mmCIF file of C-alpha atoms in Angstrom:
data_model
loop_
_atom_site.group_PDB
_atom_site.id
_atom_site.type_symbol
_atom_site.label_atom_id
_atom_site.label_comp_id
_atom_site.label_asym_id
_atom_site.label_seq_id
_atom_site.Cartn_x
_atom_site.Cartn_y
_atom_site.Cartn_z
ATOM 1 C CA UNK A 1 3.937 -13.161 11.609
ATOM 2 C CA UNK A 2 2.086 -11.137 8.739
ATOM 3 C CA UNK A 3 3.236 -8.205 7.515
ATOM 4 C CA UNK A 4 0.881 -5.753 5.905
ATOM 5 C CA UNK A 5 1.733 -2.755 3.469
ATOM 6 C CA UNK A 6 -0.618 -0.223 2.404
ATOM 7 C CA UNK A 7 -0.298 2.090 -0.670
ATOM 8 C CA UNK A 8 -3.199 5.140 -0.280
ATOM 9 C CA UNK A 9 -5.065 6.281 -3.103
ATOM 10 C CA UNK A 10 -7.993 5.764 -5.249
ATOM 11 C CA UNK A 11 -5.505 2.892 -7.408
ATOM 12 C CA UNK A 12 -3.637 2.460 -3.932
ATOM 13 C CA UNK A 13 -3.499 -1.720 -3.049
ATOM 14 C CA UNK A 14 -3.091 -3.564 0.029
ATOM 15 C CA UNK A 15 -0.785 -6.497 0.563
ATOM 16 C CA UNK A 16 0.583 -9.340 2.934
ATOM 17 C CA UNK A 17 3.761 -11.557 3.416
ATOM 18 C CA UNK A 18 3.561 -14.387 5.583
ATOM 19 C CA UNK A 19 6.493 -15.988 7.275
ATOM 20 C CA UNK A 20 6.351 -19.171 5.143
ATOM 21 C CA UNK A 21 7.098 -16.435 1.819
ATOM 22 C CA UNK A 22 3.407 -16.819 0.873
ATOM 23 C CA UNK A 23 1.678 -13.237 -0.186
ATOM 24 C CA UNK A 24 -1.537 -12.171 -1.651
ATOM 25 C CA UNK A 25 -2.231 -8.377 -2.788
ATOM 26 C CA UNK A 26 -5.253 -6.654 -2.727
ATOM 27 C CA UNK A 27 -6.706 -3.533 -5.116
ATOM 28 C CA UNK A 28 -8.372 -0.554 -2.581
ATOM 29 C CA UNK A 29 -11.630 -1.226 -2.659
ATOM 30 C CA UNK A 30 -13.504 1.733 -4.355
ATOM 31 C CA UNK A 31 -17.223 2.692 -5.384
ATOM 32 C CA UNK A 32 -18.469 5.485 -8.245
ATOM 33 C CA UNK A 33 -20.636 8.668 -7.405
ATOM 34 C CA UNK A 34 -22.433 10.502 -10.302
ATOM 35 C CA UNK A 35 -22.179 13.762 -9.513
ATOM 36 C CA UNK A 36 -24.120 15.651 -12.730
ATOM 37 C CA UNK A 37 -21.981 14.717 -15.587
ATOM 38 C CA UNK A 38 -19.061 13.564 -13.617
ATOM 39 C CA UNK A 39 -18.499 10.098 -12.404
ATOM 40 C CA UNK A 40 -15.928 10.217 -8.509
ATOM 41 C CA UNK A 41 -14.659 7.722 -7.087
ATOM 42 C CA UNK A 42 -14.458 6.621 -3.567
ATOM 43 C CA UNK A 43 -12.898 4.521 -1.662
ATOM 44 C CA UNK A 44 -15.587 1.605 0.219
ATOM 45 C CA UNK A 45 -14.875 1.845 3.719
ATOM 46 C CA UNK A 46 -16.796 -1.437 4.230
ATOM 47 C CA UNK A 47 -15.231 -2.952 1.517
ATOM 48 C CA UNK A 48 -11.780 -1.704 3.231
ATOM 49 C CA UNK A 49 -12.796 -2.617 7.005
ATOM 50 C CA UNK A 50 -13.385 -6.398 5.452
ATOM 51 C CA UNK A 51 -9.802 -6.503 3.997
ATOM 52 C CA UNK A 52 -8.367 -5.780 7.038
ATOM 53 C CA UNK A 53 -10.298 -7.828 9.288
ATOM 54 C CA UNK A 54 -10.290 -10.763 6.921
ATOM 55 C CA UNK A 55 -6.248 -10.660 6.396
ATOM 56 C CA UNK A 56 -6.133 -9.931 10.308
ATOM 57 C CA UNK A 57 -3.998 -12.674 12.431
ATOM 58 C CA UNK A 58 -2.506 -13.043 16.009
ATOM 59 C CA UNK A 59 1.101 -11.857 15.505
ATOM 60 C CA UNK A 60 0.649 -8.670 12.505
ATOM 61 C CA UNK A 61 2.171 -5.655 11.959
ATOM 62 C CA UNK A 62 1.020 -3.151 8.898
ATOM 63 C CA UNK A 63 3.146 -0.145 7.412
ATOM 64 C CA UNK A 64 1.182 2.718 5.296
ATOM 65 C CA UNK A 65 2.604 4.784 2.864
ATOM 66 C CA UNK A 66 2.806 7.964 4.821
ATOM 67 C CA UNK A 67 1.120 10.688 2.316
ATOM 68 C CA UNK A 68 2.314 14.363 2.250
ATOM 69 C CA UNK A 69 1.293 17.209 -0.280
ATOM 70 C CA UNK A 70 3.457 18.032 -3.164
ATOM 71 C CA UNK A 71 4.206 21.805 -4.361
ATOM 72 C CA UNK A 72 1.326 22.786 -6.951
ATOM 73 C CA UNK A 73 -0.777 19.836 -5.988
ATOM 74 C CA UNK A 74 -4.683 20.749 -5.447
ATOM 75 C CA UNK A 75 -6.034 21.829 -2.182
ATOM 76 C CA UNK A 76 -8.748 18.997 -2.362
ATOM 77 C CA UNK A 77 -6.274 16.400 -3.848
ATOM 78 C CA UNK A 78 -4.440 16.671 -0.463
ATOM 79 C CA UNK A 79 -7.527 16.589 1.652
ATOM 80 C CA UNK A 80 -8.640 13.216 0.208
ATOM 81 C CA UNK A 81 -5.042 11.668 0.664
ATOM 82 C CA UNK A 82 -5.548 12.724 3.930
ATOM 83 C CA UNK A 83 -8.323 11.412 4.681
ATOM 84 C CA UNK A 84 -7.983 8.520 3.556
ATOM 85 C CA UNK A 85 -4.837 8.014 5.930
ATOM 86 C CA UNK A 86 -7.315 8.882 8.606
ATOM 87 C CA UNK A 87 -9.864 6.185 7.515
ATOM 88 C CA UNK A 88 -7.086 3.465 7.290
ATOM 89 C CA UNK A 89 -5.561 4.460 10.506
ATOM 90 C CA UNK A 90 -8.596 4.348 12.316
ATOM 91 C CA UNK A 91 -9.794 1.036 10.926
ATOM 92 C CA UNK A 92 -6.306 -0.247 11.988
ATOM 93 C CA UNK A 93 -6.680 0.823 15.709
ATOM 94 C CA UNK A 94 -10.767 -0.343 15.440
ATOM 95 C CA UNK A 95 -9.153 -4.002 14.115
ATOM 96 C CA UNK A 96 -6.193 -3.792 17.141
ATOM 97 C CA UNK A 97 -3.495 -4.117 14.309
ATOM 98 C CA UNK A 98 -0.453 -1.836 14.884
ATOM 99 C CA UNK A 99 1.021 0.079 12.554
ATOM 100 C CA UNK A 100 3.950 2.273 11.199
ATOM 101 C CA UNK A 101 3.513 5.138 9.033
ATOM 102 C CA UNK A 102 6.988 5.533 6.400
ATOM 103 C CA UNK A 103 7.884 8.117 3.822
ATOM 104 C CA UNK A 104 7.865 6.386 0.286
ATOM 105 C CA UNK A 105 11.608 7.234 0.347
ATOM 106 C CA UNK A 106 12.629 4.733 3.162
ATOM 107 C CA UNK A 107 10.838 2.133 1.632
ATOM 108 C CA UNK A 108 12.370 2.992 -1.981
ATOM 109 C CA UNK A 109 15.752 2.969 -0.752
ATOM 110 C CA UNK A 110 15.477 -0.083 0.374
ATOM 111 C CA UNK A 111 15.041 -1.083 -3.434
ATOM 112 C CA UNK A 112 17.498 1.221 -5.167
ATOM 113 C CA UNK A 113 14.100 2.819 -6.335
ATOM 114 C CA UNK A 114 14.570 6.101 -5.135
ATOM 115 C CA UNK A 115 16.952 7.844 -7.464
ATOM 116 C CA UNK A 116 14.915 6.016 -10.406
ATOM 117 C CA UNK A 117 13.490 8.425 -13.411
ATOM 118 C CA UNK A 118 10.293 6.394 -13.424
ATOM 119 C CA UNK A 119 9.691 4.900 -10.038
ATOM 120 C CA UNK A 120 6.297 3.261 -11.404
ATOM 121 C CA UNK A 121 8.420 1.444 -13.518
ATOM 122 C CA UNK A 122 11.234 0.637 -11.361
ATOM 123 C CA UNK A 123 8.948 -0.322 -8.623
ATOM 124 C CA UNK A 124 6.976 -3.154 -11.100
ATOM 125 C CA UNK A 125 10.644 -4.363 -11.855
ATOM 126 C CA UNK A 126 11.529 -4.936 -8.668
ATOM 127 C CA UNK A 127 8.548 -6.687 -7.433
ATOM 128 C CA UNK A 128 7.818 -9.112 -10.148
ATOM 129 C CA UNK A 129 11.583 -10.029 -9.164
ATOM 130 C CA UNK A 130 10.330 -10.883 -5.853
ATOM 131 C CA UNK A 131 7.198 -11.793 -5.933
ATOM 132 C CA UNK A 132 7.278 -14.005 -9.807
ATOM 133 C CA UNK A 133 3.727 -14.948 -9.496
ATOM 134 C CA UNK A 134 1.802 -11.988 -8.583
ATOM 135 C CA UNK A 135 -0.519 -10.332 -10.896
ATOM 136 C CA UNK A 136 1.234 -6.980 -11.146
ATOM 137 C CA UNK A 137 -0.004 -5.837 -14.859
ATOM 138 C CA UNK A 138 -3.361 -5.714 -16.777
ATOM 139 C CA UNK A 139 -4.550 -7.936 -19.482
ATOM 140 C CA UNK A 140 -3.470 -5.054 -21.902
ATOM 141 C CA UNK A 141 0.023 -4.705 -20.103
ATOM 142 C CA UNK A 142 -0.761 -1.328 -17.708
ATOM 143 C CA UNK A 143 1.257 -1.519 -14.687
ATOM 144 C CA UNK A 144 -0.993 -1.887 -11.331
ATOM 145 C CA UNK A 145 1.528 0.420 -9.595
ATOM 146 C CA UNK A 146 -0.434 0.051 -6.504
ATOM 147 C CA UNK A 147 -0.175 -3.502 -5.891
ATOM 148 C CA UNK A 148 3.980 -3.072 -6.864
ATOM 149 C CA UNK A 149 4.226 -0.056 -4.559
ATOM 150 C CA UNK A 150 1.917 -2.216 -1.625
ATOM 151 C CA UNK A 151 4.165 -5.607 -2.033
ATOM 152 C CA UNK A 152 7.137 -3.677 -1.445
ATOM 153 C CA UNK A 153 5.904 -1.623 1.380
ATOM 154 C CA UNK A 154 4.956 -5.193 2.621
ATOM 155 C CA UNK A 155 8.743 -6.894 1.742
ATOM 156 C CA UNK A 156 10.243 -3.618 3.728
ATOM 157 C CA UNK A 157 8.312 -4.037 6.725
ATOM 158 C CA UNK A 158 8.878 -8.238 6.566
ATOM 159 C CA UNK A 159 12.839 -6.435 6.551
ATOM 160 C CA UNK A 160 12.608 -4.434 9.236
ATOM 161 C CA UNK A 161 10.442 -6.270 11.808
ATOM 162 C CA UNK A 162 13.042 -9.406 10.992
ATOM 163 C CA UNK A 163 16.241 -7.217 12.021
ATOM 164 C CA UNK A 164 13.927 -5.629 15.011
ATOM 165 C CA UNK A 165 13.899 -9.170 16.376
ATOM 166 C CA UNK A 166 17.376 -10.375 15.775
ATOM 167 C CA UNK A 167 18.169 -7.095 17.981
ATOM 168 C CA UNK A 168 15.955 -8.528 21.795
#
């Protein structure tokens, strides 16, 4: 079994557990537009459709980060986190892979994250605990909250589809 977790956004990541413990963790794929004097970025939809179908197996299950607005957040910041749930969703169902969408609570109470001043920080704590050998900072020490926040969607959705089975 493979479990997949998926952290939206522009520095969003993807990431896998496999039943034998191993993992790998991907950074969303994402292009720049020049748009007059501003560079935007976007996320590659091909480069995202390969991800998936390359980490694709016979027995997988994938849980996204279910995205909701927050209170003063822009109009169009909210649109794009939308959409880009739509875009994942729908390559999932193109791809045949089933899926859960969770609140970043349930996943961060899981961890003890949740009632954490800086979940960024927590987050990177808790999954360099698990996961020793991933690459979860930069060369110059920034933390790549993404691939943290995508590992541990991953290790809660390895926990829940194990206790779903114990249960038949």
């Amino acid at each position: 079994m493979r479990v997949v977790g998926i952290d939206l956004g522009l520095n969003g990541a993807i990431a896998y557990i496999d039943d034998d413990g191993g993992y790998r963790t991907f950074d969303m794929p994402c292009y720049a537009v020049r748009r007059g004097r501003k560079t935007q970025r976007k996320i590659d939809k091909r480069g995202l459709f390969e991800i998936l179908k390359n980490i694709k197996t016979d027995k997988i299950v994938c849980f996204i980060e279910k995205q909701r607005p927050f209170p003063k957040q822009g109009i169009v910041s909210a649109f794009h986190l939308g959409e880009q749930q739509g875009l994942v969703e729908g390559i999932l169902l193109a791809l045949g892979i089933s899926y859960e969408s969770i609140y970043p609570q349930e996943w961060q109470k899981e961890f003890s994250i949740i009632r954490s001043k800086n979940t960024k920080f927590a987050s990177y704590e808790k999954a360099s605990s698990l996961f020793p050998n991933a690459k979860l900072k930069t060369e110059r020490g920034k933390i790549l909250d993404g691939r943290c926040d995508a590992l541990l969607i991953a290790e809660y959705g390895r926990r829940k589809v194990k206790i779903g089975s114990r249960r038949r």
